[in-house]
Coordinates of C-alpha atoms and ligand atoms in Angstrom, one line a residue:
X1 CA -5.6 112.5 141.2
X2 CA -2.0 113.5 143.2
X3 CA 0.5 114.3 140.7
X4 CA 3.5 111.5 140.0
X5 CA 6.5 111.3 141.9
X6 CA 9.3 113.5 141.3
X7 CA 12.6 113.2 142.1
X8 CA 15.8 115.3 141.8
X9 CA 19.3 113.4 141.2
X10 CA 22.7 114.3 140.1
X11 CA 22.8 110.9 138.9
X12 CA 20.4 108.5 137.4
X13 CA 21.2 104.7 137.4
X14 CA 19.8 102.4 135.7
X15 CA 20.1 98.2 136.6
X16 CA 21.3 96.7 139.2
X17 CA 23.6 94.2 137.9
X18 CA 26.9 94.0 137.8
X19 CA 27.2 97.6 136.1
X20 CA 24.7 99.5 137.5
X21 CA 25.3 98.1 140.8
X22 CA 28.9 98.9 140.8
X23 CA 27.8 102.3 139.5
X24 CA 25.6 102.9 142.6
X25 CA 28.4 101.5 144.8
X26 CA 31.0 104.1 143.2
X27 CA 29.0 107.4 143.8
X28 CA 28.0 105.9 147.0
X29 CA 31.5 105.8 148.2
X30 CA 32.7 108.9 146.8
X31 CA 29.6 110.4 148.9
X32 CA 29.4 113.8 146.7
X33 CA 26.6 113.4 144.4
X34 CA 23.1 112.4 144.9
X35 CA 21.9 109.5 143.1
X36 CA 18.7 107.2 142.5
X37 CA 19.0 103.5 141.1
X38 CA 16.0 102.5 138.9
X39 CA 15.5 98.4 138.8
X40 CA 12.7 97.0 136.6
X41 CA 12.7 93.5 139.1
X42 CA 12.5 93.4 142.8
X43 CA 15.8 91.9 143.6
X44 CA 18.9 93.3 142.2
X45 CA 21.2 91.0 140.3
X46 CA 20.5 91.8 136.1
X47 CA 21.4 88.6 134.0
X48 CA 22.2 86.9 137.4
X49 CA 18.8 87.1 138.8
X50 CA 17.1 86.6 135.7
X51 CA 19.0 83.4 134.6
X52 CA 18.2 80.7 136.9
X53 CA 18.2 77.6 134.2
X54 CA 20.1 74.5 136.2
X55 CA 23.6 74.5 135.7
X56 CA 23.9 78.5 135.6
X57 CA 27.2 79.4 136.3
X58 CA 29.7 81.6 134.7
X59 CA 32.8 80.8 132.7
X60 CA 35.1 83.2 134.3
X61 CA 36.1 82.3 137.5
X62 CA 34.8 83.9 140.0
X63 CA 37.9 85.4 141.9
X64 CA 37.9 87.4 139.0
X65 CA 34.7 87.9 137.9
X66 CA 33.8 90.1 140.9
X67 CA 34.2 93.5 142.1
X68 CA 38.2 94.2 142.4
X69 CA 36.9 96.2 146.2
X70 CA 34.6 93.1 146.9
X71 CA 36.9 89.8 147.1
X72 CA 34.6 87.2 148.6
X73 CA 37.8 84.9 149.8
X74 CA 35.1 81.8 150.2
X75 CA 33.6 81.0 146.9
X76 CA 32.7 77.5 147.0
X77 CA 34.2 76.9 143.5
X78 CA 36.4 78.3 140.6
X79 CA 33.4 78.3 138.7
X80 CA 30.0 79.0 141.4
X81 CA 27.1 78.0 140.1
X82 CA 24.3 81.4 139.3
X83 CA 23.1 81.3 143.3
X84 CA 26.3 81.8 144.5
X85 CA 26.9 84.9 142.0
X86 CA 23.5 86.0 142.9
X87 CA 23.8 86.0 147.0
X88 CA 27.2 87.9 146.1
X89 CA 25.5 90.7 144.7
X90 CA 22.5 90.8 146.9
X91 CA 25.4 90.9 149.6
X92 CA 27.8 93.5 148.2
X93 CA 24.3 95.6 147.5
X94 CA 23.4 95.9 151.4
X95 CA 27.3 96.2 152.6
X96 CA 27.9 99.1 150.2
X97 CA 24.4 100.6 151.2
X98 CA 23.1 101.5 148.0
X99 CA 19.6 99.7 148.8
X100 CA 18.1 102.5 149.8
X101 CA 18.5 104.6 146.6
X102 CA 17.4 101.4 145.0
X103 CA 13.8 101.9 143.4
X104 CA 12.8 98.8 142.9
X105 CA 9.8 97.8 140.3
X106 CA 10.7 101.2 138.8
X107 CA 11.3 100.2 134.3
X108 CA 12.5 103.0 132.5
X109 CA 10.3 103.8 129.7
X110 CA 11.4 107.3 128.4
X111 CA 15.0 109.2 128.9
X112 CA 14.2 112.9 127.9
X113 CA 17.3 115.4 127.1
X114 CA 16.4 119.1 128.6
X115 CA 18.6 121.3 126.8
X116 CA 17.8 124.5 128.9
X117 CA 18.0 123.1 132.3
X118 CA 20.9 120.7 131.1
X119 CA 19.3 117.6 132.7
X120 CA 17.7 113.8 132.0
X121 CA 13.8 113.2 132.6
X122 CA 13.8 109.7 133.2
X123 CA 10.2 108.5 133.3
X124 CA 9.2 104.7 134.4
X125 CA 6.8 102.5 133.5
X126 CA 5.5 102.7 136.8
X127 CA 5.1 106.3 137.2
X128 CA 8.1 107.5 138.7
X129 CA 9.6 110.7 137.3
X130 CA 13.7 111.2 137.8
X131 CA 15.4 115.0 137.2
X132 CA 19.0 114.3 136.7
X133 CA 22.1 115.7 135.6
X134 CA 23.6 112.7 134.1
X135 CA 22.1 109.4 133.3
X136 CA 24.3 106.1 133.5
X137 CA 22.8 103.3 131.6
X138 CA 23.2 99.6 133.1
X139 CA 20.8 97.9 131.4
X140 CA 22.8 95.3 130.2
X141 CA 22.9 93.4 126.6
X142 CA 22.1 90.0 127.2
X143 CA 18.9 90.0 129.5
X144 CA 16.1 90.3 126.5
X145 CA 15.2 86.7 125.5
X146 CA 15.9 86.6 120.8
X147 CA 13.1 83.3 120.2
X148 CA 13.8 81.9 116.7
X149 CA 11.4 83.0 113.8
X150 CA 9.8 79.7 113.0
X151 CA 6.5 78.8 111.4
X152 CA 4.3 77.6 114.0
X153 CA 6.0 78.8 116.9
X154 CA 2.9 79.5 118.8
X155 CA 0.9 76.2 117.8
X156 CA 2.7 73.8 120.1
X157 CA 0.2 72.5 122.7
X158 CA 2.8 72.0 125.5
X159 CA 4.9 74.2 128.1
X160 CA 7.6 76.3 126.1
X161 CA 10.1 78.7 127.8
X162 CA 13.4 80.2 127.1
X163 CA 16.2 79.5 129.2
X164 CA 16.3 83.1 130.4
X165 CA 13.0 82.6 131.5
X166 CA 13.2 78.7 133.2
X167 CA 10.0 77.6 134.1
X168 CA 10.8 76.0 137.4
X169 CA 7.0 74.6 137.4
X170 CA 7.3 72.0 134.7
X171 CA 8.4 68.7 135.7
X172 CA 10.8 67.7 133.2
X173 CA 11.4 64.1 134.6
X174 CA 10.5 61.3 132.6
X175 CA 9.5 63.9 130.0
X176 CA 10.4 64.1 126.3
X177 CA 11.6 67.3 125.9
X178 CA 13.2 69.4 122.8
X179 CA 16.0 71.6 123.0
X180 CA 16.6 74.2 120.6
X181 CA 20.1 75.7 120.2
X182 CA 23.7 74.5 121.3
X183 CA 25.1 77.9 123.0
X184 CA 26.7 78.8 126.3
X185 CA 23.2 78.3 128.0
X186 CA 22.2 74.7 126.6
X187 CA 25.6 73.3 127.3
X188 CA 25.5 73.9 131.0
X189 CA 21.5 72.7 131.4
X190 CA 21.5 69.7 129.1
X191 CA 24.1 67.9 131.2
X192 CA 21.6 68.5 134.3
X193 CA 18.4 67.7 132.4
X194 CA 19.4 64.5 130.6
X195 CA 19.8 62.1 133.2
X196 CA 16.2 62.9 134.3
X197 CA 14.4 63.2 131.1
X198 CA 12.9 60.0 128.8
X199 CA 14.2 61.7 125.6
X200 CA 15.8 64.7 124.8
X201 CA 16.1 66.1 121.0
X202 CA 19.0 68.8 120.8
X203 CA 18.7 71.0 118.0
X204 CA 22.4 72.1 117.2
X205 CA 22.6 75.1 114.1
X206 CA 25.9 75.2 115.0
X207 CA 29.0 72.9 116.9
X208 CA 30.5 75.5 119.3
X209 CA 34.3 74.7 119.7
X210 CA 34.2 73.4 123.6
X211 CA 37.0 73.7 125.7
X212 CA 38.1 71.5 129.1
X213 CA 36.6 73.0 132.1
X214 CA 39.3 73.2 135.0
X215 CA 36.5 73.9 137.5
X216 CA 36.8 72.7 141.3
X217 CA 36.2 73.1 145.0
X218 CA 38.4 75.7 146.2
X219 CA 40.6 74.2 149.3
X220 CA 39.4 75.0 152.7
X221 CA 43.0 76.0 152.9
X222 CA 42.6 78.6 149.9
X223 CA 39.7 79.9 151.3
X224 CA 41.2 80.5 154.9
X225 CA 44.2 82.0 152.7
X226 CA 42.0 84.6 150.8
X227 CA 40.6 85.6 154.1
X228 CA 43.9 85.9 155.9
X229 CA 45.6 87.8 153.8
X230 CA 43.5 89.2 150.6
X231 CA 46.5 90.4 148.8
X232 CA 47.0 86.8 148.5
X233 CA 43.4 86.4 146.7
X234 CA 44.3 89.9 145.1
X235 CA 47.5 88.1 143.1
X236 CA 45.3 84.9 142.6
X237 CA 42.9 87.2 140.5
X238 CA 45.6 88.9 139.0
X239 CA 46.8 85.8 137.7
X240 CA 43.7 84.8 136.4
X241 CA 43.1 88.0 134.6
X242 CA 46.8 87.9 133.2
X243 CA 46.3 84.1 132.1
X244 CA 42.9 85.1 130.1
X245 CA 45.2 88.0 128.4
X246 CA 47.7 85.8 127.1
X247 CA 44.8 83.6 125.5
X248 CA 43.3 86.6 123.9
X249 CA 46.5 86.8 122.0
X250 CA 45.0 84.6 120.0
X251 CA 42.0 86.1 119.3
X252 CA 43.7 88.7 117.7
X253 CA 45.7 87.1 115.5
X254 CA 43.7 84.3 113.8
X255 CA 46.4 82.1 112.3
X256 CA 47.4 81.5 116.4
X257 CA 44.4 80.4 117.7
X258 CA 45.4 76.3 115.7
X259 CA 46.7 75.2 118.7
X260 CA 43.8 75.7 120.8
X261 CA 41.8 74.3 118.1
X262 CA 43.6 71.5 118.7
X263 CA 43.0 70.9 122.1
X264 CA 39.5 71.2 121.4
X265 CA 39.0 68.5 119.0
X266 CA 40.9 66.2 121.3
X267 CA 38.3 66.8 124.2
X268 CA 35.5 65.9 121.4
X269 CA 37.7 63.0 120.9
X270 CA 38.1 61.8 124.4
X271 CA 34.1 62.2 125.6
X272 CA 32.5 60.9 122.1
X273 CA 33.5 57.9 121.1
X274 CA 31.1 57.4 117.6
X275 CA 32.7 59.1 114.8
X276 CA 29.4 60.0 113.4
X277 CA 28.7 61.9 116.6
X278 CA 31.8 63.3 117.1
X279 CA 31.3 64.4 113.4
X280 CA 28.2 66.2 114.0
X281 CA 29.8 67.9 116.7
X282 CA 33.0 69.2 115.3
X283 CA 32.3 73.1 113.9
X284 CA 33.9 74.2 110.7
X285 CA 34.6 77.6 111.4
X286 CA 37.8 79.3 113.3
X287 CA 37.8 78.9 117.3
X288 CA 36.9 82.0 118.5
X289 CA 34.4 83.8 116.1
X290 CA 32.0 82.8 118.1
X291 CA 32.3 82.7 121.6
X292 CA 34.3 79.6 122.8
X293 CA 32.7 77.5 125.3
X294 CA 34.0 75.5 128.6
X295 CA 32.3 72.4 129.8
X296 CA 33.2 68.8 130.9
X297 CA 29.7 67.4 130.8
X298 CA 28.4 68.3 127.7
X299 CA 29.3 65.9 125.3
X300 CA 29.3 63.1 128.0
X301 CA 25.7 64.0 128.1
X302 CA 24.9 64.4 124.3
X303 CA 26.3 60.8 123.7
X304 CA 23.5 58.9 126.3
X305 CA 21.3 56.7 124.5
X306 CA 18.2 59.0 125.3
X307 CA 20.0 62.1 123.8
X308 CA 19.3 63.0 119.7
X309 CA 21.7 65.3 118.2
X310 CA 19.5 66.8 115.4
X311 CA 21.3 69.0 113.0
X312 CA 18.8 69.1 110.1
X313 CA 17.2 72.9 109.7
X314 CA 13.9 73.5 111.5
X315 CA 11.0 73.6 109.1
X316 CA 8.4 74.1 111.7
X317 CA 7.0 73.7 115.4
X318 CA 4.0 72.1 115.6
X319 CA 0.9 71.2 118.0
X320 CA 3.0 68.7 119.3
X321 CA 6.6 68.3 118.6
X322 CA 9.1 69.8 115.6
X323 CA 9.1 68.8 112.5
X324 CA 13.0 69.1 110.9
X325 CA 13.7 69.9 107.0
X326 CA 14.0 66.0 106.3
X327 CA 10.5 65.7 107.2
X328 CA 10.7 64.0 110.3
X329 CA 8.6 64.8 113.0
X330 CA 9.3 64.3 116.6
X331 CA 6.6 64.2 119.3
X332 CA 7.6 66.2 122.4
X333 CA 6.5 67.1 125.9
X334 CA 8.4 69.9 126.6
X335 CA 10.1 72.6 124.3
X336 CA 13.1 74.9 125.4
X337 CA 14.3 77.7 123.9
X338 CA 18.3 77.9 124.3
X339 CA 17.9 80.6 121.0
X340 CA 20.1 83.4 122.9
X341 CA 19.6 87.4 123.3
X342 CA 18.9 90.5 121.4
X343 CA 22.1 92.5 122.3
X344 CA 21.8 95.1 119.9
X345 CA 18.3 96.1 121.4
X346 CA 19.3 97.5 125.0
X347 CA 17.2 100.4 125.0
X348 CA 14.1 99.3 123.3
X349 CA 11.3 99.5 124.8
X350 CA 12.8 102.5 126.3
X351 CA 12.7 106.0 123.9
X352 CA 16.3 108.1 124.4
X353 CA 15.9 111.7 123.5
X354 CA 18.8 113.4 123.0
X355 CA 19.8 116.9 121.7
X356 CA 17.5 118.6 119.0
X357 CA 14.7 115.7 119.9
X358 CA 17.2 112.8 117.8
X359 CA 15.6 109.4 119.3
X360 CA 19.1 107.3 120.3
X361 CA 17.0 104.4 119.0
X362 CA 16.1 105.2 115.7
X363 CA 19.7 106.6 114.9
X364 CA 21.0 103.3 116.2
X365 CA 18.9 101.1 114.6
X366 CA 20.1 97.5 114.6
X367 CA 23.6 98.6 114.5
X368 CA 24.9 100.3 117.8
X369 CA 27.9 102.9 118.1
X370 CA 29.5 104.5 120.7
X371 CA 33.1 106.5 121.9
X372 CA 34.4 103.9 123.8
X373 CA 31.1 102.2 124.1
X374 CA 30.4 104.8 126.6
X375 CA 28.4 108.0 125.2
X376 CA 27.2 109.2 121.9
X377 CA 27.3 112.3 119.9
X378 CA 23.7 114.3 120.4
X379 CA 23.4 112.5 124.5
X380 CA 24.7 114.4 126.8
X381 CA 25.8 113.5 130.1
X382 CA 24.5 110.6 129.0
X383 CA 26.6 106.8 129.3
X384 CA 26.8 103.6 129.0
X385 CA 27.9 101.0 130.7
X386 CA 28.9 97.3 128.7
X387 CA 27.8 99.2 125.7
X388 CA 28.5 99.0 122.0
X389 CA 32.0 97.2 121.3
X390 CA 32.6 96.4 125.0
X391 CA 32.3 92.6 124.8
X392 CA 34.8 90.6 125.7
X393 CA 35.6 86.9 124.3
X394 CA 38.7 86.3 126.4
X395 CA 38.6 88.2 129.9
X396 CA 36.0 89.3 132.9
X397 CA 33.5 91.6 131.7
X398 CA 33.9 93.2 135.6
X399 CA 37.1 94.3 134.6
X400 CA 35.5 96.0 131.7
X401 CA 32.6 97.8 134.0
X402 CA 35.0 98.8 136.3
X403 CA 37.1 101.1 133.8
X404 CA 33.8 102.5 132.7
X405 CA 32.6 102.9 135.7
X406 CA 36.2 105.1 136.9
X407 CA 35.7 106.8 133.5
X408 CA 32.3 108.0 134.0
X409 CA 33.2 109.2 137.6
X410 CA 36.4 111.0 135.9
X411 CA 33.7 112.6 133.6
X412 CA 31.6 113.9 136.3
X413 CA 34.6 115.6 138.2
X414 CA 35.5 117.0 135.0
X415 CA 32.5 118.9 134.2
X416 CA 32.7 120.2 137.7
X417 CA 36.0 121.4 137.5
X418 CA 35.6 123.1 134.9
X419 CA 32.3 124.5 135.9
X420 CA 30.0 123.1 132.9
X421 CA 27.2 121.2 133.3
X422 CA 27.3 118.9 130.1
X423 CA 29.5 117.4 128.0
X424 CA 28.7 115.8 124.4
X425 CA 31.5 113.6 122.4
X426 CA 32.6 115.3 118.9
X427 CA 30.7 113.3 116.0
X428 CA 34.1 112.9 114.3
X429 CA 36.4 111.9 117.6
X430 CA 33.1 108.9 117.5
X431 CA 33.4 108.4 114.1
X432 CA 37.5 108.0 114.4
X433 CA 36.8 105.8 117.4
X434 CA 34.8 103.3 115.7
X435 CA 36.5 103.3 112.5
X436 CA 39.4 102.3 114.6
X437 CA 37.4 99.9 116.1
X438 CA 36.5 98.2 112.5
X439 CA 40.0 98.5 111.4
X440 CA 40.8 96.2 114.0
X441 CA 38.4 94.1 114.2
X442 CA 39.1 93.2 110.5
X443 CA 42.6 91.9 111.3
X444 CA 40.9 89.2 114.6
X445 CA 39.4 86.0 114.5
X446 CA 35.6 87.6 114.8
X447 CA 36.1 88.7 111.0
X448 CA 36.8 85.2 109.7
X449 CA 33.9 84.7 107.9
X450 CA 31.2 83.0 110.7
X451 CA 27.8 84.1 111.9
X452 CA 27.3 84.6 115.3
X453 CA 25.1 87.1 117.9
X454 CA 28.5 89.6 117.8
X455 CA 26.9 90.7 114.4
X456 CA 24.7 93.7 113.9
X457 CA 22.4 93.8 111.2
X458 CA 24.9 95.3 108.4
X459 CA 27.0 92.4 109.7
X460 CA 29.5 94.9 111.4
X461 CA 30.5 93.4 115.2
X462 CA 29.3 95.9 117.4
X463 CA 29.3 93.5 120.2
X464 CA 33.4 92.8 120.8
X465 CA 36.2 94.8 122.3
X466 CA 39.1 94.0 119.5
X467 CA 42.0 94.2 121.9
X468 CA 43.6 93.7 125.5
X469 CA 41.0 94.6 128.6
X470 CA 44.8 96.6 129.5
X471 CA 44.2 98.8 126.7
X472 CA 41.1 99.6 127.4
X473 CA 41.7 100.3 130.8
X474 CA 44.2 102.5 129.3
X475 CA 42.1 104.3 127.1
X476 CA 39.5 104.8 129.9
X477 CA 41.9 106.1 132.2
X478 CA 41.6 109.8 131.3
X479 CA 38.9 111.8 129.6
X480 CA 40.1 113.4 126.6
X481 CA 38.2 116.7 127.2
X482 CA 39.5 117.6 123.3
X483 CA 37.0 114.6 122.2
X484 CA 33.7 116.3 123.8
X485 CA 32.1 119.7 123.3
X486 CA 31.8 121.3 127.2
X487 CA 28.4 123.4 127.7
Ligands
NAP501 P1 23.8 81.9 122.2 O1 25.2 81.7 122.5 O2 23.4 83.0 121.3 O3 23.3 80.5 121.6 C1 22.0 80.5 121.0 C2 21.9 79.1 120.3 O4 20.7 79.0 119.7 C3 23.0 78.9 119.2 O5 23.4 77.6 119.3 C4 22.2 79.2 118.0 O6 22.7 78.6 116.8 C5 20.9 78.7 118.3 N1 19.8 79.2 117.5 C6 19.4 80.5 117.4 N2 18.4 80.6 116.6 C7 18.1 79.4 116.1 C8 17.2 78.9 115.1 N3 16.3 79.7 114.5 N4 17.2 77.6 114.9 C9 18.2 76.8 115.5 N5 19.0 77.2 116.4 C10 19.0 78.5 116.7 O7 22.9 82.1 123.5 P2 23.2 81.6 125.0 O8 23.6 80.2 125.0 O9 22.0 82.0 125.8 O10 24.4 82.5 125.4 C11 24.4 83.9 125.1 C12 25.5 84.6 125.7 O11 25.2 84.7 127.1 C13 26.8 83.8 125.7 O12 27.6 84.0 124.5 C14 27.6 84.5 126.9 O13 28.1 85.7 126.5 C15 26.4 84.6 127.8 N6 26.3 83.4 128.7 C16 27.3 83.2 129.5 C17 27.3 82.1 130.3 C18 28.4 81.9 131.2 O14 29.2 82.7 131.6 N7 28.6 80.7 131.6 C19 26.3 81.2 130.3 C20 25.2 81.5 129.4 C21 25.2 82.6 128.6 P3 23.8 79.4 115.9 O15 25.1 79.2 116.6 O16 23.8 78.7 114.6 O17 23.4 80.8 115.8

């Protein structure tokens, strides 16, 4: 039997989404370390590969949420639908050339810290064995499917798939189909399912606060624009980036977010006219603890007579339909899980091995930490990218990637210069950096009392960034060699 392939990196990337892709696209450029990508799929893409539901598209426009050396000056719309996004990846993968250090089909299954040698075993599922001096993690937080815990779950007769997993070979037309969960997935593929379905019942936990979408063709005009001059497209983007600031001001300060409340309810009011409805739909908790959502369609869609709004509990999925708390039972075809992620389990399946054999996992548990979301005390050389408190409620998450992605390449050239060949983050400059981190989050409109997916287990949020994308930026600027231990 020939022995597994080995190979020798300075840097080990894994994921090819935004992150990891931008990652590859960085060291590529820079053209001084050698590097390997590690992609579980065959295309690259992450959350925009694996989300193909109809009506995919993302809520951050995209002249903003894309790479800042990558303007596409022709997106169709303010909002593309997931194609779009997905072509722009594929694209920016082959004009960057990182393909070729791409291994695709290649899962990472086991990240082993070699204290003598100062390097990263990375082992796939596959077989593939990766030496490297530093690993960069961009395995993303919202690509592993959460399906609700209910009795019976498994006994219904019918095709059932999550969103994150559409099922592109069931005919929904004509069919009666259930829809469990009312989140930023289910309000962009109800609209497209409903006029094609005989029945749909929507299972709604919780209203989300929905805001006016001001999505629309971009102008040939615009387009020509962008292309002629990108520094035009450059202040378009900068725009939109500033706008989304100035709306986070309100995410910080709970008792300003009122007027945005405001214009909320009065978008319920102008799509749904029954009060009962409209009732149903209106949440009871502050804007922005969970994530606010933008659509025009949903609530036109949720008040056609072959839509049911069902807000009783789930008591159980049966052979053939769901059965709510109230007793009622409703037959269905067709079952859909909109139910969400598992953000605070990025690495699992996956074991990380740091210093003195401590297992990342297990230390983690259900609640995720991190110094700047980036690396951890007891992993060298070891980062993340979009990792614990990097969310963002109000801004691109590119924006976000790309200050990581500069601070991890300031890291590198660091240990260089200085002629180590790993660096470690202090426990305490972590432990001040979170508690910061809490103490902040305890004065914003995540801590007002709602549950959402932000929420670790201890019911800390270990998902959201509780200030400006700026001050991140800023803090990510520089490393503060003070906060790591240099070996
Ligand atoms: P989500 O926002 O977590 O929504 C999940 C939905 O399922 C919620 O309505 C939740 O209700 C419901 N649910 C979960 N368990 C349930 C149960 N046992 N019984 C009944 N209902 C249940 O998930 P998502 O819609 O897939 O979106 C996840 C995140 O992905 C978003 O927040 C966003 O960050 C990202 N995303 C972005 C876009 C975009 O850019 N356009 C699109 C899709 C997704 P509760 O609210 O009561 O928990």
């Amino acid at each position: 039997m020939s022995a597994p392939e080995e190979t020798t990196v300075d840097v080990c990337v894994v994921g090819t989404g935004f992150s990891g892709l931008g990652m590859a696209i960085r060291l590529e450029r820079e053209g001084k370390r050698s590097y390997v990508v590690l992609e579980k799929a065959e295309s690259v893409g992450g959350t925009w590969r694996e989300n193909t539901y109809p009506g995919c598209a993302c809520d951050i426009p995209s002249s903003l949420y894309s790479f800042s050396f990558a303007p596409k000056p022709n997106w169709s719309r303010m909002y593309p639908a997931q194609p779009e996004i997905q072509a722009y990846l594929e694209d920016v993968a082959t004009r960057f050339g990182v393909r070729p250090q791409i291994r695709f089909g290649q899962e990472a299954r086991a990240f082993t810290w070699d204290e003598r040698s100062s390097t990263w075993l990375v082992e796939t599922v596959q077989g593939l064995k990766v030496r490297a001096g530093a690993v960069v993690s961009g395995m993303g937080g919202l690509h592993k499917p959460a399906y609700p815990d209910l009795p019976g779950r498994d006994r219904f007769q019918g095709p059932a798939f999550h969103s994150a997993r559409w099922d592109h070979g069931v005919e929904l037309a004509g069919k009666r189909v259930a829809v469990i969960g009312t989140g930023a997935s289910a309000i962009q593929f109800v609209p497209q399912i409903q006029p094609h379905v005989a029945r749909l019942d929507l299972y709604q936990r919780t209203p989300a606060w929905i805001m006016p979408k001001g999505d629309r063709a971009m102008a040939e005009w615009e387009q020509s624009a962008f292309a002629a001059a990108p520094v035009v497209q450059e202040l378009y983007r900068r725009a939109i980036w500033g706008l989304n600031e100035i709306r986070g001001l309100a995410f910080l300060k709970p008792e300003r977010i009122g007027a945005g409340e405001d214009l909320a309810r009065k978008h319920l009011e102008s799509q749904v006219q029954d009060p009962a409805l409209r009732a149903k739909l209106t949440p009871s908790y502050r804007m922005g603890c969970k994530r606010v959502l933008i659509s025009n369609d949903f609530y036109p869609a949720v008040a056609q007579p072959n839509v049911c709004l069902i807000t009783d509990r789930i008591a159980e999925i049966t052979e053939t339909g769901v059965r709510a708390a109230d007793g009622t039972h409703r037959e269905v075809d067709v079952l859909i899980y909109a139910t969400g992620f598992k953000p605070m389990d990025v690495l699992n399946p996956a074991r990380v091995v740091g210093r003195a054999g401590r297992v990342l996992n297990e230390e983690w548990g259900a609640h995720p930490e991190a110094y700047w979301g980036l690396t951890v005390s007891g992993f060298p050389n070891f980062f993340l990218l979009m990792g614990p408190n990097t969310g963002l409620g109000h801004n691109s998450m590119v924006f976000m990637i790309e200050s990581q992605i500069h601070y991890v390449m300031e890291a590198l050239a660091l240990m260089e210069q200085r002629g180590k060949r790993a660096l470690d983050v202090r426990p305490e400059a972590q432990a001040a950096f979170v508690a910061d981190i809490d103490k902040k989050l305890g004065q914003t409109v995540w801590s007002t009392g709602c549950m959402s997916w932000y929420l670790a287990d201890d019911g800390k949020n270990r998902t959201i960034w509780p200030g400006f994308t700026f001050e991140y930026r800023a803090g990510t600027r520089r490393v503060a060699e003070g906060d790591y231990v240099w070996t």
